[in-house]
Amino acid sequence: MQGEWDKMTNRMQTEAALQEVRSCVPLCEQFGLMLTETDIRELVQAREQALADTGRVEFGGGVMPALIRAFCDSPFVDRENWVETLASLQASFYYYKGEAGERFTDGELIEFMQKVFSGRAQGSAEYLTGTSLE
């Protein structure tokens, strides 16, 4: 019985995440960025992997809509790297969230990531991932 409950809960969380990311498509389009249904599914799968990798549990749809809003106007993203960048930013977010504990809100952490990404990282998600929270 517990297994069925877990499967149903996972399906509901996945569907919530898909819907939240889908709702961001018009915003992306305003900046010349695209998210296809395949892209959206890949990002949600990347979320599940990032959560598993960091040992985190999250209820609801996830942080992706906030990341999209924060980074869609960056001069360092374009159609070719948008989905890959989002997946990297999402993985970095969950990593940092685990490292920081509850010292930062999601918004504060995203603001830090945006500042570094647009500043000294010059749009490099790899550089951002290697940056210290200090």
XYZ file of C-alpha atoms in Angstrom:
134
model
C 0.000 0.000 0.000
C 2.821 2.428 0.875
C 4.446 1.787 -2.519
C 1.293 2.804 -4.363
C 1.002 5.942 -2.237
C 4.627 6.878 -3.023
C 4.071 6.346 -6.760
C 0.938 8.498 -6.715
C 2.720 11.241 -4.766
C 5.669 11.175 -7.184
C 3.343 11.407 -10.194
C 1.546 14.361 -8.639
C 4.832 16.160 -7.892
C 6.097 15.493 -11.411
C 2.887 16.830 -12.937
C 3.032 19.924 -10.709
C 6.630 20.539 -11.806
C 5.710 20.111 -15.478
C 2.810 22.559 -15.146
C 4.940 25.157 -13.351
C 7.618 25.049 -16.030
C 5.018 25.114 -18.817
C 3.585 28.289 -17.297
C 6.968 29.978 -17.890
C 6.996 29.401 -21.660
C 5.441 32.824 -22.501
C 8.057 34.602 -20.378
C 10.862 32.708 -22.114
C 9.431 33.637 -25.503
C 9.513 37.329 -24.566
C 13.304 36.993 -24.413
C 13.622 34.906 -27.569
C 14.110 31.678 -25.616
C 12.259 28.441 -26.218
C 11.114 25.577 -24.047
C 9.594 22.681 -25.953
C 7.602 19.953 -24.238
C 10.685 17.729 -24.544
C 12.812 20.438 -22.907
C 10.305 20.797 -20.085
C 10.314 17.064 -19.427
C 14.125 17.000 -19.476
C 14.264 19.815 -16.921
C 11.824 18.024 -14.625
C 13.853 14.805 -14.922
C 17.007 16.818 -14.187
C 15.249 18.168 -11.087
C 14.530 14.671 -9.860
C 18.158 13.677 -10.462
C 19.515 16.798 -8.741
C 17.316 16.160 -5.723
C 18.459 12.527 -5.565
C 22.120 13.540 -5.970
C 21.898 16.015 -3.107
C 19.669 13.902 -0.871
C 17.026 16.604 -0.813
C 13.267 16.255 -0.813
C 11.031 18.935 -2.229
C 7.290 19.301 -2.242
C 5.497 21.082 -5.018
C 6.838 21.878 -8.434
C 10.335 23.036 -7.626
C 12.584 26.015 -8.068
C 12.696 26.070 -11.879
C 10.125 28.872 -12.378
C 12.129 31.154 -10.075
C 15.330 30.306 -11.958
C 13.654 31.027 -15.288
C 12.424 34.411 -14.047
C 15.853 35.285 -12.645
C 17.952 34.250 -15.639
C 15.765 34.689 -18.746
C 17.028 38.225 -19.323
C 20.700 37.366 -18.916
C 22.880 38.400 -21.842
C 24.756 35.116 -21.327
C 21.903 32.817 -22.352
C 20.507 32.138 -25.785
C 18.332 29.560 -27.523
C 21.233 27.158 -27.964
C 22.288 26.996 -24.303
C 19.061 27.870 -22.461
C 17.917 24.383 -21.421
C 21.422 23.191 -20.572
C 22.039 26.349 -18.538
C 18.760 25.935 -16.657
C 19.566 22.319 -15.808
C 23.010 23.347 -14.526
C 21.584 26.235 -12.513
C 18.994 23.940 -10.979
C 21.658 21.391 -9.964
C 23.784 24.195 -8.507
C 20.808 25.558 -6.589
C 20.079 22.235 -4.903
C 23.759 21.702 -4.147
C 24.078 25.159 -2.574
C 20.798 24.747 -0.711
C 22.141 21.588 0.875
C 25.452 23.212 1.741
C 23.849 26.349 3.163
C 21.223 24.604 5.229
C 18.544 27.091 6.136
C 20.820 30.136 6.265
C 19.423 31.523 3.001
C 15.963 31.691 1.528
C 15.498 30.374 -1.983
C 15.247 33.960 -3.216
C 18.499 34.992 -1.532
C 20.304 32.003 -2.983
C 18.977 32.679 -6.482
C 20.000 36.331 -6.157
C 23.541 35.241 -5.207
C 23.660 32.835 -8.155
C 22.401 35.485 -10.557
C 24.970 38.010 -9.336
C 27.876 35.583 -9.756
C 26.577 34.207 -13.084
C 26.208 37.668 -14.594
C 29.382 38.956 -12.937
C 32.620 37.110 -12.508
C 31.297 33.833 -13.990
C 30.453 35.648 -17.246
C 27.651 33.173 -17.928
C 29.593 30.028 -17.053
C 27.425 27.598 -15.122
C 30.533 25.504 -14.424
C 32.262 28.477 -12.802
C 29.152 29.192 -10.770
C 29.006 25.601 -9.554
C 32.600 25.834 -8.369
C 31.998 29.097 -6.494
C 32.002 29.135 -2.714
C 28.998 30.433 -0.817
C 31.272 32.732 1.135
